[in-house]
Amino acid sequence: MRLENKVAVITGGSSGIGRAIAIRFAREGAKVVIGDVTTEVKEGGEPTVDVITQAGGIARYRHCDVAKWADVDALVGAAVDEFGKLDVMVNNAATLGGGQKLLETTEEDWDNVMAINAKGVFFGCKRAVQQMLTQPVVGDARGRIVNISSQHGMVCAPGKIAYGTGKAAAVYITRQVAVDYAEDHIICNAVAPGRILTGKPLGGPGSDPLEYSKMRTPMPRLGRPDDIANAALFLASDEATYMTGHNLMVDGGWMAF
Ligand SMILES: NC(=O)c1ccc[n+]([C@@H]2O[C@H](COP(=O)([O-])OP(=O)(O)OC[C@H]3O[C@@H](n4cnc5c(N)ncnc54)[C@H](O)[C@@H]3O)[C@@H](O)[C@H]2O)c1
């Protein structure tokens, strides 16, 4: 029970990595509030809240488009109204977008991807910090933020300029929030997944993006959502001491290659 009595908000928690994080956090004792644009599970299965509730955990769903401040504000507000505080904010929601390389990316593609992948992280961090500053310091922290970034954005996301730029922004926001609010005991880190098998459409060069991912990954398998949930759990827990502004790569060695 590494998150016993903690309250966690997770964006994009209906599918994939966010779903794995929500289920793992609930199993570790957290009260989980999921913000997503749908309860539908891309990879199939029961809605995340049902899975958690059936296992005896506590979870809520609230419709939230992270590109809209009013939605993010209401999401965190609802969590605090019901559970009294916000210990952990996971900014996970993102889109691959329809964009391609520079010349094929339209202004609309760019704005859509950046609104979710960059502005959504900005809104999530901002709303979390607003709330956490009102809370007492417990142990080392008033609260912890975990942003889900990507290997893409540190290295090129082949053919996906808007996605890579949005992910680079998420890493930058992580560092900025970490430094600006370190003296306030707010801890902000990121997890950078490599290729994780989820219901998300595959991006990558060539006719078989999966082959590209395998070629780029030294370990003999691609990632599972639980690989990222394990890392997010560590960063959300009291075990992650004296680290902030970090971007933890969980990528099977992609970035070492
Ligand atoms: N899967 C990978 O290989 C991989 C690699 C690197 C980084 N990531 C990152 O991990 C995170 C999760 O990826 P995934 O593979 O689980 O994706 P996914 O597409 O399977 O799930 C994304 C979830 O976010 C939700 N979402 C989308 N737009 C939203 C919005 N505007 N507001 C609220 N929720 C919204 C979706 O409904 C969905 O539930 C993303 O930040 C992604 O960029 C994934």
PDB file of C-alpha atoms and ligand atoms in Angstrom:
ATOM      1  CA  MET A   1       0.000   0.000   0.000  1.00  0.00           C
ATOM      2  CA  ARG A   2       2.535   2.542  -1.177  1.00  0.00           C
ATOM      3  CA  LEU A   3      -0.126   5.216  -1.817  1.00  0.00           C
ATOM      4  CA  GLU A   4      -2.328   4.597   1.194  1.00  0.00           C
ATOM      5  CA  ASN A   5      -4.647   7.560   1.913  1.00  0.00           C
ATOM      6  CA  LYS A   6      -3.321   9.478  -1.104  1.00  0.00           C
ATOM      7  CA  VAL A   7      -5.576  11.192  -3.621  1.00  0.00           C
ATOM      8  CA  ALA A   8      -4.451  10.982  -7.245  1.00  0.00           C
ATOM      9  CA  VAL A   9      -5.835  12.628 -10.384  1.00  0.00           C
ATOM     10  CA  ILE A  10      -4.890  10.915 -13.643  1.00  0.00           C
ATOM     11  CA  THR A  11      -5.651  12.386 -17.053  1.00  0.00           C
ATOM     12  CA  GLY A  12      -6.208  10.019 -19.949  1.00  0.00           C
ATOM     13  CA  GLY A  13      -6.860   7.211 -17.487  1.00  0.00           C
ATOM     14  CA  SER A  14      -9.465   5.395 -19.555  1.00  0.00           C
ATOM     15  CA  SER A  15      -6.998   3.556 -21.806  1.00  0.00           C
ATOM     16  CA  GLY A  16      -3.454   2.335 -22.147  1.00  0.00           C
ATOM     17  CA  ILE A  17      -0.763   3.731 -19.886  1.00  0.00           C
ATOM     18  CA  GLY A  18      -3.104   6.032 -17.932  1.00  0.00           C
ATOM     19  CA  ARG A  19      -5.416   3.090 -17.244  1.00  0.00           C
ATOM     20  CA  ALA A  20      -2.513   0.963 -15.991  1.00  0.00           C
ATOM     21  CA  ILE A  21      -1.398   3.826 -13.736  1.00  0.00           C
ATOM     22  CA  ALA A  22      -4.922   4.306 -12.350  1.00  0.00           C
ATOM     23  CA  ILE A  23      -5.378   0.586 -11.624  1.00  0.00           C
ATOM     24  CA  ARG A  24      -1.919   0.300 -10.044  1.00  0.00           C
ATOM     25  CA  PHE A  25      -2.361   3.417  -7.906  1.00  0.00           C
ATOM     26  CA  ALA A  26      -5.757   2.210  -6.665  1.00  0.00           C
ATOM     27  CA  ARG A  27      -4.283  -1.176  -5.797  1.00  0.00           C
ATOM     28  CA  GLU A  28      -1.655   0.654  -3.749  1.00  0.00           C
ATOM     29  CA  GLY A  29      -4.380   2.408  -1.737  1.00  0.00           C
ATOM     30  CA  ALA A  30      -4.902   5.691  -3.624  1.00  0.00           C
ATOM     31  CA  LYS A  31      -8.295   7.245  -4.249  1.00  0.00           C
ATOM     32  CA  VAL A  32      -8.184   7.794  -7.976  1.00  0.00           C
ATOM     33  CA  VAL A  33      -9.976  10.419 -10.058  1.00  0.00           C
ATOM     34  CA  ILE A  34      -9.737   9.904 -13.807  1.00  0.00           C
ATOM     35  CA  GLY A  35     -10.195  12.744 -16.274  1.00  0.00           C
ATOM     36  CA  ASP A  36     -10.697  11.689 -19.860  1.00  0.00           C
ATOM     37  CA  VAL A  37     -12.820  12.524 -22.880  1.00  0.00           C
ATOM     38  CA  THR A  38     -14.332   9.030 -22.878  1.00  0.00           C
ATOM     39  CA  THR A  39     -14.724   5.983 -20.656  1.00  0.00           C
ATOM     40  CA  GLU A  40     -14.187   3.720 -23.660  1.00  0.00           C
ATOM     41  CA  VAL A  41     -11.103   1.512 -23.390  1.00  0.00           C
ATOM     42  CA  LYS A  42      -9.179   1.665 -26.670  1.00  0.00           C
ATOM     43  CA  GLU A  43      -7.572  -1.733 -26.194  1.00  0.00           C
ATOM     44  CA  GLY A  44     -10.866  -3.234 -24.977  1.00  0.00           C
ATOM     45  CA  GLY A  45     -12.228  -4.221 -21.586  1.00  0.00           C
ATOM     46  CA  GLU A  46     -14.370  -2.776 -18.801  1.00  0.00           C
ATOM     47  CA  PRO A  47     -14.076   0.942 -18.030  1.00  0.00           C
ATOM     48  CA  THR A  48     -11.177   1.684 -15.675  1.00  0.00           C
ATOM     49  CA  VAL A  49     -13.425   2.862 -12.838  1.00  0.00           C
ATOM     50  CA  ASP A  50     -15.367  -0.416 -12.956  1.00  0.00           C
ATOM     51  CA  VAL A  51     -12.189  -2.498 -12.870  1.00  0.00           C
ATOM     52  CA  ILE A  52     -10.945  -0.592  -9.820  1.00  0.00           C
ATOM     53  CA  THR A  53     -14.286  -0.626  -8.014  1.00  0.00           C
ATOM     54  CA  GLN A  54     -14.801  -4.355  -8.598  1.00  0.00           C
ATOM     55  CA  ALA A  55     -11.386  -4.976  -7.039  1.00  0.00           C
ATOM     56  CA  GLY A  56     -12.446  -3.037  -3.923  1.00  0.00           C
ATOM     57  CA  GLY A  57     -10.689   0.228  -4.786  1.00  0.00           C
ATOM     58  CA  ILE A  58     -12.021   3.780  -4.955  1.00  0.00           C
ATOM     59  CA  ALA A  59     -12.205   5.528  -8.311  1.00  0.00           C
ATOM     60  CA  ARG A  60     -14.207   8.239 -10.045  1.00  0.00           C
ATOM     61  CA  TYR A  61     -14.496   9.311 -13.670  1.00  0.00           C
ATOM     62  CA  ARG A  62     -15.081  12.868 -14.778  1.00  0.00           C
ATOM     63  CA  HIS A  63     -15.283  14.065 -18.356  1.00  0.00           C
ATOM     64  CA  CYS A  64     -12.273  16.328 -18.938  1.00  0.00           C
ATOM     65  CA  ASP A  65     -10.652  17.642 -22.076  1.00  0.00           C
ATOM     66  CA  VAL A  66      -7.179  18.623 -20.882  1.00  0.00           C
ATOM     67  CA  ALA A  67      -6.998  21.270 -23.605  1.00  0.00           C
ATOM     68  CA  LYS A  68      -9.674  23.250 -21.721  1.00  0.00           C
ATOM     69  CA  TRP A  69      -8.776  25.074 -18.524  1.00  0.00           C
ATOM     70  CA  ALA A  70     -12.361  24.956 -17.242  1.00  0.00           C
ATOM     71  CA  ASP A  71     -12.350  21.137 -17.513  1.00  0.00           C
ATOM     72  CA  VAL A  72      -8.999  20.694 -15.750  1.00  0.00           C
ATOM     73  CA  ASP A  73     -10.034  23.186 -13.073  1.00  0.00           C
ATOM     74  CA  ALA A  74     -13.279  21.278 -12.478  1.00  0.00           C
ATOM     75  CA  LEU A  75     -11.504  17.894 -12.470  1.00  0.00           C
ATOM     76  CA  VAL A  76      -9.102  18.817  -9.687  1.00  0.00           C
ATOM     77  CA  GLY A  77     -11.847  20.764  -7.904  1.00  0.00           C
ATOM     78  CA  ALA A  78     -14.084  17.663  -7.884  1.00  0.00           C
ATOM     79  CA  ALA A  79     -11.279  15.484  -6.496  1.00  0.00           C
ATOM     80  CA  VAL A  80     -10.591  17.963  -3.701  1.00  0.00           C
ATOM     81  CA  ASP A  81     -14.299  18.491  -2.956  1.00  0.00           C
ATOM     82  CA  GLU A  82     -14.845  14.769  -2.505  1.00  0.00           C
ATOM     83  CA  PHE A  83     -11.544  13.579  -1.045  1.00  0.00           C
ATOM     84  CA  GLY A  84     -10.197  16.737   0.612  1.00  0.00           C
ATOM     85  CA  LYS A  85      -6.777  17.099  -1.044  1.00  0.00           C
ATOM     86  CA  LEU A  86      -4.590  16.354  -4.058  1.00  0.00           C
ATOM     87  CA  ASP A  87      -1.436  14.347  -3.386  1.00  0.00           C
ATOM     88  CA  VAL A  88      -0.574  13.264  -6.916  1.00  0.00           C
ATOM     89  CA  MET A  89      -1.337  14.703 -10.352  1.00  0.00           C
ATOM     90  CA  VAL A  90      -0.502  12.534 -13.354  1.00  0.00           C
ATOM     91  CA  ASN A  91      -0.594  14.434 -16.639  1.00  0.00           C
ATOM     92  CA  ASN A  92      -0.785  11.511 -19.051  1.00  0.00           C
ATOM     93  CA  ALA A  93      -3.392  12.432 -21.716  1.00  0.00           C
ATOM     94  CA  ALA A  94      -1.931  13.025 -25.154  1.00  0.00           C
ATOM     95  CA  THR A  95      -2.670  12.560 -28.825  1.00  0.00           C
ATOM     96  CA  LEU A  96      -0.469  11.420 -31.677  1.00  0.00           C
ATOM     97  CA  GLY A  97      -2.463  13.757 -33.930  1.00  0.00           C
ATOM     98  CA  GLY A  98      -2.991  13.556 -37.639  1.00  0.00           C
ATOM     99  CA  GLY A  99       0.140  15.521 -38.487  1.00  0.00           C
ATOM    100  CA  GLN A 100       3.113  14.219 -40.381  1.00  0.00           C
ATOM    101  CA  LYS A 101       6.390  15.830 -41.394  1.00  0.00           C
ATOM    102  CA  LEU A 102       6.854  19.591 -41.374  1.00  0.00           C
ATOM    103  CA  LEU A 103       5.414  20.264 -44.831  1.00  0.00           C
ATOM    104  CA  GLU A 104       2.387  18.013 -44.367  1.00  0.00           C
ATOM    105  CA  THR A 105       1.507  19.345 -40.901  1.00  0.00           C
ATOM    106  CA  THR A 106      -1.303  21.863 -41.127  1.00  0.00           C
ATOM    107  CA  GLU A 107      -1.856  24.715 -38.697  1.00  0.00           C
ATOM    108  CA  GLU A 108      -4.917  22.828 -37.452  1.00  0.00           C
ATOM    109  CA  ASP A 109      -2.898  19.632 -36.782  1.00  0.00           C
ATOM    110  CA  TRP A 110      -0.265  21.640 -34.930  1.00  0.00           C
ATOM    111  CA  ASP A 111      -2.798  23.502 -32.784  1.00  0.00           C
ATOM    112  CA  ASN A 112      -4.705  20.320 -31.956  1.00  0.00           C
ATOM    113  CA  VAL A 113      -1.628  18.360 -30.846  1.00  0.00           C
ATOM    114  CA  MET A 114      -0.085  21.245 -28.923  1.00  0.00           C
ATOM    115  CA  ALA A 115      -3.399  22.014 -27.183  1.00  0.00           C
ATOM    116  CA  ILE A 116      -3.469  18.516 -25.672  1.00  0.00           C
ATOM    117  CA  ASN A 117       0.205  17.517 -25.368  1.00  0.00           C
ATOM    118  CA  ALA A 118       1.701  20.857 -24.277  1.00  0.00           C
ATOM    119  CA  LYS A 119      -1.112  23.120 -23.054  1.00  0.00           C
ATOM    120  CA  GLY A 120      -2.797  20.171 -21.340  1.00  0.00           C
ATOM    121  CA  VAL A 121       0.352  19.531 -19.291  1.00  0.00           C
ATOM    122  CA  PHE A 122       0.645  23.258 -18.520  1.00  0.00           C
ATOM    123  CA  PHE A 123      -2.980  23.318 -17.316  1.00  0.00           C
ATOM    124  CA  GLY A 124      -2.570  20.113 -15.296  1.00  0.00           C
ATOM    125  CA  CYS A 125       0.588  21.375 -13.577  1.00  0.00           C
ATOM    126  CA  LYS A 126      -0.882  24.809 -12.958  1.00  0.00           C
ATOM    127  CA  ARG A 127      -4.086  23.519 -11.382  1.00  0.00           C
ATOM    128  CA  ALA A 128      -2.191  20.965  -9.298  1.00  0.00           C
ATOM    129  CA  VAL A 129       0.261  23.557  -7.969  1.00  0.00           C
ATOM    130  CA  GLN A 130      -2.614  25.924  -7.122  1.00  0.00           C
ATOM    131  CA  GLN A 131      -4.149  23.224  -4.962  1.00  0.00           C
ATOM    132  CA  MET A 132      -0.936  21.824  -3.493  1.00  0.00           C
ATOM    133  CA  LEU A 133       0.183  25.259  -2.278  1.00  0.00           C
ATOM    134  CA  THR A 134      -2.875  25.309   0.008  1.00  0.00           C
ATOM    135  CA  GLN A 135      -1.880  21.988   1.612  1.00  0.00           C
ATOM    136  CA  PRO A 136       0.539  21.275   4.468  1.00  0.00           C
ATOM    137  CA  VAL A 137       3.932  19.676   3.875  1.00  0.00           C
ATOM    138  CA  VAL A 138       3.710  15.975   4.713  1.00  0.00           C
ATOM    139  CA  GLY A 139       7.095  14.261   4.850  1.00  0.00           C
ATOM    140  CA  ASP A 140       9.031  15.905   2.036  1.00  0.00           C
ATOM    141  CA  ALA A 141       6.142  17.080  -0.076  1.00  0.00           C
ATOM    142  CA  ARG A 142       3.007  19.151  -0.382  1.00  0.00           C
ATOM    143  CA  GLY A 143       2.275  17.144  -3.501  1.00  0.00           C
ATOM    144  CA  ARG A 144       3.816  15.343  -6.439  1.00  0.00           C
ATOM    145  CA  ILE A 145       3.316  15.789 -10.164  1.00  0.00           C
ATOM    146  CA  VAL A 146       4.170  13.070 -12.678  1.00  0.00           C
ATOM    147  CA  ASN A 147       4.090  14.079 -16.346  1.00  0.00           C
ATOM    148  CA  ILE A 148       4.154  11.386 -19.009  1.00  0.00           C
ATOM    149  CA  SER A 149       6.583  12.492 -21.695  1.00  0.00           C
ATOM    150  CA  SER A 150       8.195  10.297 -24.350  1.00  0.00           C
ATOM    151  CA  GLN A 151      11.492   9.291 -25.849  1.00  0.00           C
ATOM    152  CA  HIS A 152      10.186  11.360 -28.757  1.00  0.00           C
ATOM    153  CA  GLY A 153      10.884  14.975 -28.104  1.00  0.00           C
ATOM    154  CA  MET A 154      14.329  14.067 -26.778  1.00  0.00           C
ATOM    155  CA  VAL A 155      15.114  12.397 -30.101  1.00  0.00           C
ATOM    156  CA  CYS A 156      13.213  12.830 -33.346  1.00  0.00           C
ATOM    157  CA  ALA A 157       9.692  11.416 -33.597  1.00  0.00           C
ATOM    158  CA  PRO A 158      10.018  10.343 -37.226  1.00  0.00           C
ATOM    159  CA  GLY A 159       7.402  12.113 -39.333  1.00  0.00           C
ATOM    160  CA  LYS A 160       5.576  13.568 -36.303  1.00  0.00           C
ATOM    161  CA  ILE A 161       6.869  17.066 -35.737  1.00  0.00           C
ATOM    162  CA  ALA A 162       3.919  18.304 -33.667  1.00  0.00           C
ATOM    163  CA  TYR A 163       3.896  15.250 -31.387  1.00  0.00           C
ATOM    164  CA  GLY A 164       7.642  15.440 -30.736  1.00  0.00           C
ATOM    165  CA  THR A 165       7.487  19.175 -30.068  1.00  0.00           C
ATOM    166  CA  GLY A 166       4.609  18.733 -27.626  1.00  0.00           C
ATOM    167  CA  LYS A 167       6.509  16.001 -25.779  1.00  0.00           C
ATOM    168  CA  ALA A 168       9.645  18.165 -25.612  1.00  0.00           C
ATOM    169  CA  ALA A 169       7.427  20.846 -24.053  1.00  0.00           C
ATOM    170  CA  ALA A 170       6.213  18.379 -21.415  1.00  0.00           C
ATOM    171  CA  VAL A 171       9.823  17.680 -20.381  1.00  0.00           C
ATOM    172  CA  TYR A 172      10.601  21.390 -20.262  1.00  0.00           C
ATOM    173  CA  ILE A 173       7.486  22.171 -18.204  1.00  0.00           C
ATOM    174  CA  THR A 174       8.534  19.395 -15.786  1.00  0.00           C
ATOM    175  CA  ARG A 175      11.899  21.061 -15.154  1.00  0.00           C
ATOM    176  CA  GLN A 176      10.456  24.560 -14.887  1.00  0.00           C
ATOM    177  CA  VAL A 177       7.741  23.592 -12.398  1.00  0.00           C
ATOM    178  CA  ALA A 178      10.253  21.514 -10.413  1.00  0.00           C
ATOM    179  CA  VAL A 179      12.627  24.434 -10.010  1.00  0.00           C
ATOM    180  CA  ASP A 180      10.052  27.203  -9.524  1.00  0.00           C
ATOM    181  CA  TYR A 181       8.197  25.305  -6.785  1.00  0.00           C
ATOM    182  CA  ALA A 182      10.998  23.286  -5.151  1.00  0.00           C
ATOM    183  CA  GLU A 183      11.101  25.663  -2.186  1.00  0.00           C
ATOM    184  CA  ASP A 184       7.357  25.116  -1.777  1.00  0.00           C
ATOM    185  CA  HIS A 185       7.915  21.352  -1.447  1.00  0.00           C
ATOM    186  CA  ILE A 186       6.136  20.551  -4.704  1.00  0.00           C
ATOM    187  CA  ILE A 187       7.878  17.726  -6.539  1.00  0.00           C
ATOM    188  CA  CYS A 188       7.569  17.417 -10.302  1.00  0.00           C
ATOM    189  CA  ASN A 189       9.047  14.604 -12.376  1.00  0.00           C
ATOM    190  CA  ALA A 190       8.298  12.876 -15.668  1.00  0.00           C
ATOM    191  CA  VAL A 191       8.332   9.357 -17.054  1.00  0.00           C
ATOM    192  CA  ALA A 192       9.450   8.945 -20.666  1.00  0.00           C
ATOM    193  CA  PRO A 193       8.045   5.743 -22.141  1.00  0.00           C
ATOM    194  CA  GLY A 194       9.662   4.066 -25.124  1.00  0.00           C
ATOM    195  CA  ARG A 195       7.412   1.960 -27.365  1.00  0.00           C
ATOM    196  CA  ILE A 196       4.596   0.669 -25.165  1.00  0.00           C
ATOM    197  CA  LEU A 197       1.953  -1.580 -26.671  1.00  0.00           C
ATOM    198  CA  THR A 198      -1.394   0.168 -26.143  1.00  0.00           C
ATOM    199  CA  GLY A 199      -4.429   0.925 -28.274  1.00  0.00           C
ATOM    200  CA  LYS A 200      -2.766   4.141 -29.442  1.00  0.00           C
ATOM    201  CA  PRO A 201      -2.146   4.195 -33.206  1.00  0.00           C
ATOM    202  CA  LEU A 202       1.472   3.447 -34.022  1.00  0.00           C
ATOM    203  CA  GLY A 203       3.659   6.260 -35.261  1.00  0.00           C
ATOM    204  CA  GLY A 204       6.951   5.670 -36.976  1.00  0.00           C
ATOM    205  CA  PRO A 205       8.662   5.552 -40.323  1.00  0.00           C
ATOM    206  CA  GLY A 206       8.182   2.971 -43.032  1.00  0.00           C
ATOM    207  CA  SER A 207       5.313   0.615 -43.700  1.00  0.00           C
ATOM    208  CA  ASP A 208       5.740  -1.238 -40.383  1.00  0.00           C
ATOM    209  CA  PRO A 209       6.223   1.115 -37.414  1.00  0.00           C
ATOM    210  CA  LEU A 210       6.314  -1.866 -35.050  1.00  0.00           C
ATOM    211  CA  GLU A 211       9.410  -3.177 -36.823  1.00  0.00           C
ATOM    212  CA  TYR A 212      11.016   0.246 -36.430  1.00  0.00           C
ATOM    213  CA  SER A 213      10.263   0.184 -32.688  1.00  0.00           C
ATOM    214  CA  LYS A 214      11.732  -3.299 -32.326  1.00  0.00           C
ATOM    215  CA  MET A 215      14.833  -2.222 -34.236  1.00  0.00           C
ATOM    216  CA  ARG A 216      15.240   0.799 -31.908  1.00  0.00           C
ATOM    217  CA  THR A 217      14.707  -1.179 -28.686  1.00  0.00           C
ATOM    218  CA  PRO A 218      17.720  -3.124 -27.375  1.00  0.00           C
ATOM    219  CA  MET A 219      15.651  -5.185 -24.936  1.00  0.00           C
ATOM    220  CA  PRO A 220      14.020  -8.225 -26.547  1.00  0.00           C
ATOM    221  CA  ARG A 221      10.440  -7.048 -26.044  1.00  0.00           C
ATOM    222  CA  LEU A 222       8.422  -3.877 -26.407  1.00  0.00           C
ATOM    223  CA  GLY A 223       6.943  -2.144 -23.361  1.00  0.00           C
ATOM    224  CA  ARG A 224       3.804  -2.909 -21.403  1.00  0.00           C
ATOM    225  CA  PRO A 225       1.623  -0.239 -19.757  1.00  0.00           C
ATOM    226  CA  ASP A 226       2.588  -1.737 -16.370  1.00  0.00           C
ATOM    227  CA  ASP A 227       6.244  -0.894 -17.040  1.00  0.00           C
ATOM    228  CA  ILE A 228       5.250   2.776 -16.985  1.00  0.00           C
ATOM    229  CA  ALA A 229       2.824   2.342 -14.087  1.00  0.00           C
ATOM    230  CA  ASN A 230       5.683   0.939 -11.978  1.00  0.00           C
ATOM    231  CA  ALA A 231       7.830   4.006 -12.633  1.00  0.00           C
ATOM    232  CA  ALA A 232       4.935   6.433 -12.111  1.00  0.00           C
ATOM    233  CA  LEU A 233       4.137   4.685  -8.823  1.00  0.00           C
ATOM    234  CA  PHE A 234       7.697   5.192  -7.614  1.00  0.00           C
ATOM    235  CA  LEU A 235       7.661   8.903  -8.534  1.00  0.00           C
ATOM    236  CA  ALA A 236       4.221   9.360  -6.946  1.00  0.00           C
ATOM    237  CA  SER A 237       5.244   7.650  -3.721  1.00  0.00           C
ATOM    238  CA  ASP A 238       7.180   8.870  -0.712  1.00  0.00           C
ATOM    239  CA  GLU A 239      10.043   6.608  -1.860  1.00  0.00           C
ATOM    240  CA  ALA A 240      11.139   9.118  -4.511  1.00  0.00           C
ATOM    241  CA  THR A 241      13.086  11.412  -2.215  1.00  0.00           C
ATOM    242  CA  TYR A 242      15.407  14.247  -3.235  1.00  0.00           C
ATOM    243  CA  MET A 243      14.530  14.020  -6.901  1.00  0.00           C
ATOM    244  CA  THR A 244      12.670  16.631  -8.892  1.00  0.00           C
ATOM    245  CA  GLY A 245      12.796  17.845 -12.492  1.00  0.00           C
ATOM    246  CA  HIS A 246      13.812  14.362 -13.601  1.00  0.00           C
ATOM    247  CA  ASN A 247      12.667  12.669 -16.816  1.00  0.00           C
ATOM    248  CA  LEU A 248      12.839   8.949 -16.089  1.00  0.00           C
ATOM    249  CA  MET A 249      13.296   6.874 -19.231  1.00  0.00           C
ATOM    250  CA  VAL A 250      11.429   3.579 -19.253  1.00  0.00           C
ATOM    251  CA  ASP A 251      12.176   2.559 -22.787  1.00  0.00           C
ATOM    252  CA  GLY A 252      13.941  -0.810 -22.966  1.00  0.00           C
ATOM    253  CA  GLY A 253      17.139   1.078 -23.741  1.00  0.00           C
ATOM    254  CA  TRP A 254      15.834   3.115 -26.714  1.00  0.00           C
ATOM    255  CA  MET A 255      17.599   6.286 -25.576  1.00  0.00           C
ATOM    256  CA  ALA A 256      20.840   4.454 -24.789  1.00  0.00           C
ATOM    257  CA  PHE A 257      21.065   3.118 -28.337  1.00  0.00           C
TER     258      PHE A 257
HETATM  259  N1  LIG B   1       2.303   4.014 -26.181  1.00  0.00           N
HETATM  260  C1  LIG B   1       3.535   4.426 -26.431  1.00  0.00           C
HETATM  261  O1  LIG B   1       4.332   3.750 -27.134  1.00  0.00           O
HETATM  262  C2  LIG B   1       4.013   5.733 -25.863  1.00  0.00           C
HETATM  263  C3  LIG B   1       5.354   6.099 -26.064  1.00  0.00           C
HETATM  264  C4  LIG B   1       5.815   7.301 -25.535  1.00  0.00           C
HETATM  265  C5  LIG B   1       4.950   8.114 -24.816  1.00  0.00           C
HETATM  266  N2  LIG B   1       3.654   7.744 -24.647  1.00  0.00           N
HETATM  267  C6  LIG B   1       2.803   8.651 -23.895  1.00  0.00           C
HETATM  268  O2  LIG B   1       2.092   7.946 -22.902  1.00  0.00           O
HETATM  269  C7  LIG B   1       0.823   8.567 -22.691  1.00  0.00           C
HETATM  270  C8  LIG B   1      -0.293   7.553 -22.850  1.00  0.00           C
HETATM  271  O3  LIG B   1      -0.155   6.930 -24.115  1.00  0.00           O
HETATM  272  P1  LIG B   1      -1.049   5.671 -24.510  1.00  0.00           P
HETATM  273  O4  LIG B   1      -0.261   4.860 -25.456  1.00  0.00           O
HETATM  274  O5  LIG B   1      -1.613   5.045 -23.292  1.00  0.00           O
HETATM  275  O6  LIG B   1      -2.208   6.411 -25.327  1.00  0.00           O
HETATM  276  P2  LIG B   1      -3.725   5.959 -25.584  1.00  0.00           P
HETATM  277  O7  LIG B   1      -4.078   6.653 -26.861  1.00  0.00           O
HETATM  278  O8  LIG B   1      -3.855   4.481 -25.510  1.00  0.00           O
HETATM  279  O9  LIG B   1      -4.523   6.599 -24.358  1.00  0.00           O
HETATM  280  C9  LIG B   1      -4.586   7.988 -24.246  1.00  0.00           C
HETATM  281  C10 LIG B   1      -5.741   8.348 -23.353  1.00  0.00           C
HETATM  282  O10 LIG B   1      -5.832   9.784 -23.300  1.00  0.00           O
HETATM  283  C11 LIG B   1      -7.171  10.173 -23.556  1.00  0.00           C
HETATM  284  N3  LIG B   1      -7.197  11.514 -24.155  1.00  0.00           N
HETATM  285  C12 LIG B   1      -6.884  11.860 -25.414  1.00  0.00           C
HETATM  286  N4  LIG B   1      -7.075  13.178 -25.589  1.00  0.00           N
HETATM  287  C13 LIG B   1      -7.510  13.673 -24.406  1.00  0.00           C
HETATM  288  C14 LIG B   1      -7.885  14.959 -23.948  1.00  0.00           C
HETATM  289  N5  LIG B   1      -7.869  16.016 -24.786  1.00  0.00           N
HETATM  290  N6  LIG B   1      -8.267  15.106 -22.672  1.00  0.00           N
HETATM  291  C15 LIG B   1      -8.321  14.032 -21.832  1.00  0.00           C
HETATM  292  N7  LIG B   1      -7.986  12.788 -22.199  1.00  0.00           N
HETATM  293  C16 LIG B   1      -7.593  12.611 -23.483  1.00  0.00           C
HETATM  294  C17 LIG B   1      -7.714   9.103 -24.479  1.00  0.00           C
HETATM  295  O11 LIG B   1      -9.139   9.081 -24.481  1.00  0.00           O
HETATM  296  C18 LIG B   1      -7.095   7.847 -23.887  1.00  0.00           C
HETATM  297  O12 LIG B   1      -7.870   7.327 -22.828  1.00  0.00           O
HETATM  298  C19 LIG B   1       0.744   9.711 -23.679  1.00  0.00           C
HETATM  299  O13 LIG B   1       1.190  10.901 -23.036  1.00  0.00           O
HETATM  300  C20 LIG B   1       1.735   9.306 -24.752  1.00  0.00           C
HETATM  301  O14 LIG B   1       2.241  10.395 -25.475  1.00  0.00           O
HETATM  302  C21 LIG B   1       3.153   6.583 -25.147  1.00  0.00           C
END
